[in-house]
Short mmCIF file of C-alpha atoms and ligand atoms in Angstrom, two decimals:
data_model
loop_
_atom_site.label_atom_id
_atom_site.label_comp_id
_atom_site.label_asym_id
_atom_site.label_seq_id
_atom_site.Cartn_x
_atom_site.Cartn_y
_atom_site.Cartn_z
CA MET A 25 12.99 64.91 153.75
CA SER A 26 15.38 62.40 152.30
CA SER A 27 17.39 63.12 149.15
CA ASN A 28 16.94 59.86 147.33
CA LEU A 29 19.88 60.15 145.46
CA THR A 30 20.85 57.60 142.58
CA GLU A 31 24.01 56.74 141.04
CA GLN A 32 22.85 59.29 138.06
CA THR A 33 21.76 62.26 140.63
CA LEU A 34 24.44 61.95 143.26
CA THR A 35 27.51 63.61 141.50
CA ALA A 36 25.31 66.97 140.80
CA ALA A 37 24.08 67.02 144.47
CA VAL A 38 27.73 66.68 145.66
CA GLN A 39 28.99 69.36 143.21
CA ARG A 40 26.04 71.77 144.29
CA THR A 41 27.60 71.76 147.98
CA PHE A 42 30.67 73.55 146.38
CA ASP A 43 28.45 76.38 144.91
CA ASP A 44 29.09 78.87 147.95
CA SER A 45 32.65 78.12 148.14
CA THR A 46 34.56 81.40 149.53
CA ASP A 47 37.27 81.00 146.76
CA PRO A 48 35.65 80.68 143.65
CA ARG A 49 38.62 78.79 142.07
CA PHE A 50 38.46 76.52 145.04
CA GLY A 51 34.90 75.58 144.02
CA GLU A 52 35.65 75.32 140.39
CA VAL A 53 38.61 72.82 141.00
CA LEU A 54 36.61 70.75 143.50
CA GLN A 55 33.37 70.35 141.28
CA CYS A 56 35.56 69.35 138.44
CA LEU A 57 37.46 66.90 140.56
CA VAL A 58 34.22 65.32 141.84
CA GLU A 59 33.01 65.05 138.44
CA HIS A 60 36.03 63.18 137.19
CA LEU A 61 36.34 61.22 140.31
CA HIS A 62 32.76 60.09 140.14
CA ALA A 63 33.00 59.44 136.25
CA PHE A 64 36.17 57.14 136.92
CA ALA A 65 34.50 55.01 139.35
CA ARG A 66 31.58 54.57 137.40
CA GLU A 67 33.61 53.88 134.30
CA VAL A 68 35.65 51.24 136.07
CA ARG A 69 32.72 49.91 138.30
CA LEU A 70 35.19 50.41 141.25
CA THR A 71 34.31 47.70 143.95
CA GLY A 72 34.42 48.47 147.56
CA GLU A 73 37.31 45.94 147.98
CA GLU A 74 39.35 48.02 145.47
CA TRP A 75 38.70 51.49 146.96
CA PHE A 76 39.50 50.25 150.39
CA ALA A 77 42.90 48.84 148.71
CA ALA A 78 43.62 52.12 147.09
CA MET A 79 42.88 54.31 150.37
CA ASP A 80 45.21 51.97 152.30
CA PHE A 81 47.80 52.62 149.50
CA VAL A 82 47.41 56.65 149.82
CA GLU A 83 47.68 56.23 153.55
CA ARG A 84 50.84 54.30 153.41
CA VAL A 85 52.23 57.00 150.72
CA GLY A 86 51.52 59.64 153.24
CA LYS A 87 53.22 57.69 155.99
CA ALA A 88 56.28 56.96 153.96
CA SER A 89 56.87 60.63 153.40
CA THR A 90 59.40 62.63 155.18
CA PRO A 91 61.32 65.82 154.35
CA THR A 92 63.89 63.68 152.70
CA ARG A 93 61.82 60.84 151.41
CA GLN A 94 59.12 62.58 149.18
CA GLU A 95 56.67 59.60 148.41
CA VAL A 96 53.86 61.76 147.65
CA VAL A 97 55.86 63.64 145.14
CA LEU A 98 57.14 60.48 143.59
CA LEU A 99 53.79 59.33 143.26
CA SER A 100 52.74 62.37 141.08
CA ASP A 101 55.93 61.66 139.06
CA ILE A 102 55.37 58.09 138.18
CA LEU A 103 51.77 58.80 137.33
CA GLY A 104 53.09 61.32 134.75
CA LEU A 105 50.92 64.39 136.70
CA SER A 106 53.97 66.24 137.55
CA MET A 107 55.17 66.32 133.88
CA LEU A 108 51.75 67.07 132.72
CA LEU A 109 51.62 70.02 134.96
CA ASP A 110 55.13 71.36 133.55
CA LYS A 111 53.51 71.00 130.22
CA ILE A 112 50.19 72.87 131.02
CA ASN A 113 51.87 75.63 132.95
CA GLN A 114 54.39 76.16 130.24
CA HIS A 115 54.38 79.13 127.99
CA THR A 116 53.42 78.04 124.47
CA GLY A 117 55.28 79.88 121.71
CA SER A 118 58.16 80.88 123.96
CA SER A 119 61.97 80.18 123.16
CA ALA A 120 62.52 79.41 126.70
CA THR A 121 64.12 76.20 127.50
CA ASP A 122 61.76 73.34 128.35
CA SER A 123 61.26 72.50 132.21
CA ALA A 124 61.77 69.17 133.55
CA LEU A 125 60.84 67.71 137.24
CA LEU A 126 62.67 69.16 140.19
CA GLY A 127 62.57 65.64 141.52
CA PRO A 128 63.15 64.52 145.26
CA PHE A 129 66.95 65.22 145.48
CA TYR A 130 67.18 68.93 145.72
CA VAL A 131 68.10 70.01 148.96
CA GLU A 132 68.07 73.38 150.65
CA GLY A 133 71.33 74.79 152.22
CA ARG A 134 73.58 73.58 149.28
CA PRO A 135 77.08 75.32 149.30
CA THR A 136 77.75 78.05 146.88
CA ALA A 137 80.65 77.94 144.66
CA ASP A 138 82.84 79.83 142.26
CA ASN A 139 82.85 79.31 138.74
CA GLY A 140 85.50 76.87 137.87
CA SER A 141 85.12 75.03 141.09
CA ASP A 142 85.41 71.30 141.52
CA ILE A 143 81.86 70.61 143.11
CA SER A 144 82.54 66.76 143.45
CA ALA A 145 83.77 67.19 147.36
CA GLY A 146 86.19 64.55 146.59
CA VAL A 147 83.92 61.84 145.39
CA SER A 148 85.72 59.67 142.87
CA GLY A 149 84.16 59.16 139.14
CA THR A 150 85.07 60.22 135.54
CA PRO A 151 85.81 64.10 135.59
CA MET A 152 82.88 66.13 134.13
CA PHE A 153 83.48 69.88 132.86
CA VAL A 154 80.23 71.67 132.58
CA THR A 155 80.06 75.03 130.79
CA GLY A 156 76.80 76.88 130.36
CA ARG A 157 75.40 80.04 129.23
CA VAL A 158 72.04 81.72 130.42
CA VAL A 159 70.31 84.01 127.99
CA ASP A 160 66.90 85.72 127.49
CA GLU A 161 64.64 85.26 124.53
CA ARG A 162 66.61 87.69 122.28
CA GLY A 163 69.60 85.95 123.26
CA GLN A 164 71.05 88.31 125.42
CA PRO A 165 73.16 87.21 128.38
CA VAL A 166 71.67 87.29 131.68
CA ALA A 167 74.28 88.24 134.20
CA GLY A 168 74.11 87.39 137.94
CA ALA A 169 71.49 84.50 137.58
CA ARG A 170 71.58 81.90 140.11
CA VAL A 171 72.60 78.57 138.90
CA ASP A 172 71.66 75.55 141.10
CA THR A 173 72.76 72.20 139.71
CA TRP A 174 73.02 68.74 141.26
CA HIS A 175 73.38 65.08 139.87
CA SER A 176 74.25 61.83 140.96
CA ASP A 177 77.43 59.87 141.36
CA GLY A 178 78.92 57.51 138.76
CA LYS A 179 77.10 54.42 140.39
CA GLY A 180 73.60 56.58 140.33
CA TYR A 181 73.58 57.77 143.81
CA TYR A 182 72.97 61.54 145.22
CA ASP A 183 75.15 62.61 148.14
CA VAL A 184 71.89 62.48 150.45
CA GLN A 185 71.31 58.59 149.58
CA GLN A 186 74.83 57.95 150.82
CA THR A 187 75.37 59.85 154.22
CA GLU A 188 77.45 57.39 155.77
CA GLN A 189 80.39 57.64 153.15
CA LEU A 190 80.01 61.44 152.98
CA HIS A 191 79.20 62.12 156.52
CA ASP A 192 76.39 64.38 155.75
CA GLN A 193 78.71 66.36 153.41
CA PHE A 194 77.11 67.79 150.32
CA ALA A 195 78.85 66.85 146.98
CA MET A 196 77.89 66.88 143.24
CA ARG A 197 75.63 69.89 144.08
CA ALA A 198 76.08 73.84 144.28
CA LEU A 199 74.63 77.37 143.53
CA LEU A 200 76.90 79.23 141.10
CA THR A 201 76.39 82.88 139.61
CA THR A 202 76.52 83.68 135.94
CA ASP A 203 79.21 86.26 134.82
CA HIS A 204 78.75 89.39 133.04
CA ASP A 205 78.33 87.06 129.68
CA GLY A 206 75.84 84.74 131.34
CA ARG A 207 78.34 82.13 131.67
CA PHE A 208 78.75 79.81 134.46
CA TRP A 209 81.14 76.61 134.63
CA TYR A 210 82.26 74.04 136.82
CA ARG A 211 84.02 70.85 137.33
CA SER A 212 82.29 67.46 138.69
CA ILE A 213 82.18 63.68 138.09
CA THR A 214 79.81 62.20 135.26
CA PRO A 215 76.30 60.90 136.69
CA ARG A 216 74.69 57.71 135.69
CA TYR A 217 71.41 56.35 135.38
CA TYR A 218 69.55 55.16 138.29
CA PRO A 219 66.36 53.97 139.61
CA VAL A 220 63.62 56.01 141.35
CA PRO A 221 63.46 54.75 145.20
CA THR A 222 61.15 51.45 144.82
CA ASP A 223 61.37 50.32 148.53
CA GLY A 224 58.16 52.36 149.38
CA PRO A 225 54.59 52.12 148.20
CA CYS A 226 55.35 53.75 144.86
CA GLY A 227 57.54 50.68 144.20
CA GLU A 228 54.67 48.56 144.43
CA ILE A 229 53.03 50.17 141.79
CA LEU A 230 56.04 49.94 139.31
CA ARG A 231 56.39 46.38 140.05
CA ALA A 232 52.55 45.62 139.65
CA ALA A 233 52.83 47.25 136.11
CA ASN A 234 56.02 45.48 135.35
CA ARG A 235 57.75 49.09 134.76
CA SER A 236 61.15 50.08 134.57
CA PRO A 237 62.06 52.35 137.61
CA MET A 238 65.15 53.84 135.70
CA ARG A 239 65.81 57.50 134.90
CA PRO A 240 68.30 58.09 132.25
CA GLN A 241 71.52 59.97 133.01
CA HIS A 242 70.91 63.41 133.77
CA VAL A 243 72.09 66.69 135.40
CA HIS A 244 69.52 69.17 137.24
CA PHE A 245 69.70 72.72 136.98
CA TRP A 246 67.44 75.53 138.63
CA PHE A 247 67.93 79.04 137.52
CA THR A 248 66.46 82.09 139.03
CA ALA A 249 67.37 85.87 137.96
CA GLU A 250 65.58 88.92 138.39
CA GLY A 251 63.10 89.89 136.12
CA TYR A 252 62.76 86.04 134.55
CA GLN A 253 60.53 83.23 135.41
CA PRO A 254 62.57 80.42 137.46
CA LEU A 255 63.40 77.42 135.27
CA ILE A 256 63.90 74.09 136.86
CA THR A 257 65.14 71.54 134.14
CA GLN A 258 67.35 68.68 133.38
CA LEU A 259 69.94 67.72 130.68
CA PHE A 260 70.06 64.04 129.53
CA TRP A 261 72.64 62.08 128.01
CA ARG A 262 71.21 61.17 124.36
CA ASP A 263 72.79 57.89 124.14
CA ASP A 264 71.61 56.75 127.52
CA PRO A 265 70.16 53.46 127.34
CA TYR A 266 66.87 54.57 129.26
CA ILE A 267 65.97 57.41 126.87
CA GLY A 268 62.46 56.98 125.86
CA ARG A 269 61.28 55.26 129.08
CA ASP A 270 61.99 57.58 131.85
CA ALA A 271 60.22 56.11 134.83
CA VAL A 272 59.08 59.80 135.43
CA PHE A 273 58.45 60.95 131.76
CA ALA A 274 60.83 63.94 131.69
CA ASP A 275 63.18 62.94 128.94
CA GLN A 276 62.09 64.98 126.09
CA ASP A 277 63.68 65.67 122.78
CA SER A 278 64.55 69.35 123.59
CA LEU A 279 66.74 68.38 126.65
CA MET A 280 68.96 65.55 124.88
CA ALA A 281 72.57 66.85 125.20
CA ASP A 282 75.63 65.38 124.15
CA PHE A 283 77.96 64.46 127.32
CA VAL A 284 81.10 64.32 124.87
CA ARG A 285 83.78 61.93 126.15
CA HIS A 286 87.40 62.88 125.48
CA GLU A 287 90.73 61.27 125.97
CA PRO A 288 93.24 62.49 128.41
CA GLY A 289 94.19 66.12 127.54
CA ILE A 290 93.32 69.80 128.14
CA ALA A 291 89.97 70.34 129.62
CA PRO A 292 87.72 73.48 128.70
CA ASP A 293 88.98 75.11 131.84
CA GLY A 294 92.51 74.74 130.40
CA ALA A 295 93.38 72.03 133.24
CA THR A 296 95.32 69.10 132.25
CA VAL A 297 93.53 66.09 132.98
CA ASP A 298 95.42 62.55 132.75
CA GLU A 299 92.30 60.41 132.45
CA PRO A 300 89.38 60.17 130.21
CA PHE A 301 86.84 62.95 130.75
CA VAL A 302 83.59 64.07 129.71
CA THR A 303 82.17 67.64 128.72
CA LEU A 304 78.70 69.14 128.75
CA ASP A 305 77.93 72.39 127.14
CA TRP A 306 74.38 73.93 126.94
CA THR A 307 72.75 77.35 126.46
CA PHE A 308 69.54 77.98 128.59
CA THR A 309 67.02 80.47 127.52
CA LEU A 310 64.91 82.16 130.46
CA ALA A 311 61.52 83.74 129.75
CA ALA A 312 60.92 87.06 130.88
CA GLU A 313 58.72 87.39 133.77
C1 BEZ B 13 65.46 62.98 140.11
O1 BEZ B 13 65.63 63.21 138.75
O2 BEZ B 13 66.19 63.15 140.78
C2 BEZ B 13 64.00 62.35 140.08
C3 BEZ B 13 62.90 62.79 139.82
C4 BEZ B 13 61.73 62.04 139.91
C5 BEZ B 13 61.84 61.04 140.84
C6 BEZ B 13 62.92 60.35 141.39
C7 BEZ B 13 64.04 61.05 140.97
FE1 FE B 14 67.86 63.16 139.32
#
C-alpha cells in the first residue's frame, strides 16, 4: 500500500522512522533535526536548484578539509554554531572564565616550555610579556595546571601558515605549567588581527554576504588541571578595530583585555627591553569538575 504522503504528513512519517533507535538520544536528536530541516525548507520554499547548490557546497567543504585545513570547523564557526554551543554548554551562575573557540590553529605536538621562556622561536615582532594566574571558583590557586597558549605573529599569521620561513618549526605556541601559586609567565611577540581563511568554500559565503573575514587581535589559551573542567578561551585586545565584528563571534565583553604598551625599560620578568613592548596580565578561573 502506498503511503500517499503530503507536504503536511511527510515530516511526521520520517520522524517515526527514528522511534526505535538503539540510542534514545540519537533518536531524539534526529527527530528534532528532521523537524527543523523540513520546517526550514517549507519556510523559505527551497527550490531544487537551491538545494543542489547547497549540497554541492557541503561536498566542497568536505573535500577542502584536511588535518591542517579544517573547513568544516570553519563553516560551523562563521555560522555562529560553534559559539552557540559554547554558550549552551557553559555552566550558568559559575564564576569560571568564559570559553571561546578552539579555532583551526591549535596543533598537537607543540613544545613544552618553562615559565619565563621566550616562545617566539626567533620570529621578529614587538615583544609581549604574558603573566597569568589560574585560580578556582573560590580564588584559590590551581598549581600544576597545564597551560597551552598560541597566537599569531605581528602580521596575523600563525606558524603553521608560514612553514617555508619557519621550516616546520613551532613558534608562538607552547605548553606551560602553573607554579605553586597558580602562576605562569612567558615572553613572545605581539599578535595582530587577521582574516579567517577565505580561499575555500567558506570564503564564498563571506563574500556573498559582504561580510568581513577579520578576527580581532587575540591570544588563545587551553587549560587542563586535575579535578577541573578544561577551559578553552581567548583574550582580546579591547581597542582592536575589529572588536564587535569578529567573523566567528567569539569577541565577548568578559574576554576583553588590556594589551598595555610600554616604552623601552624593565619588563615584568625583570629583563631590560630596549624597544617598546606590550604586557598582558589576566586571572583565569576554572570550574570544578
Ligand atoms: C582562531 O582564532 O584561530 C580562529 C578561529 C576560528 C576560525 C579561524 C581562526
Ligand atoms: Fe586565533
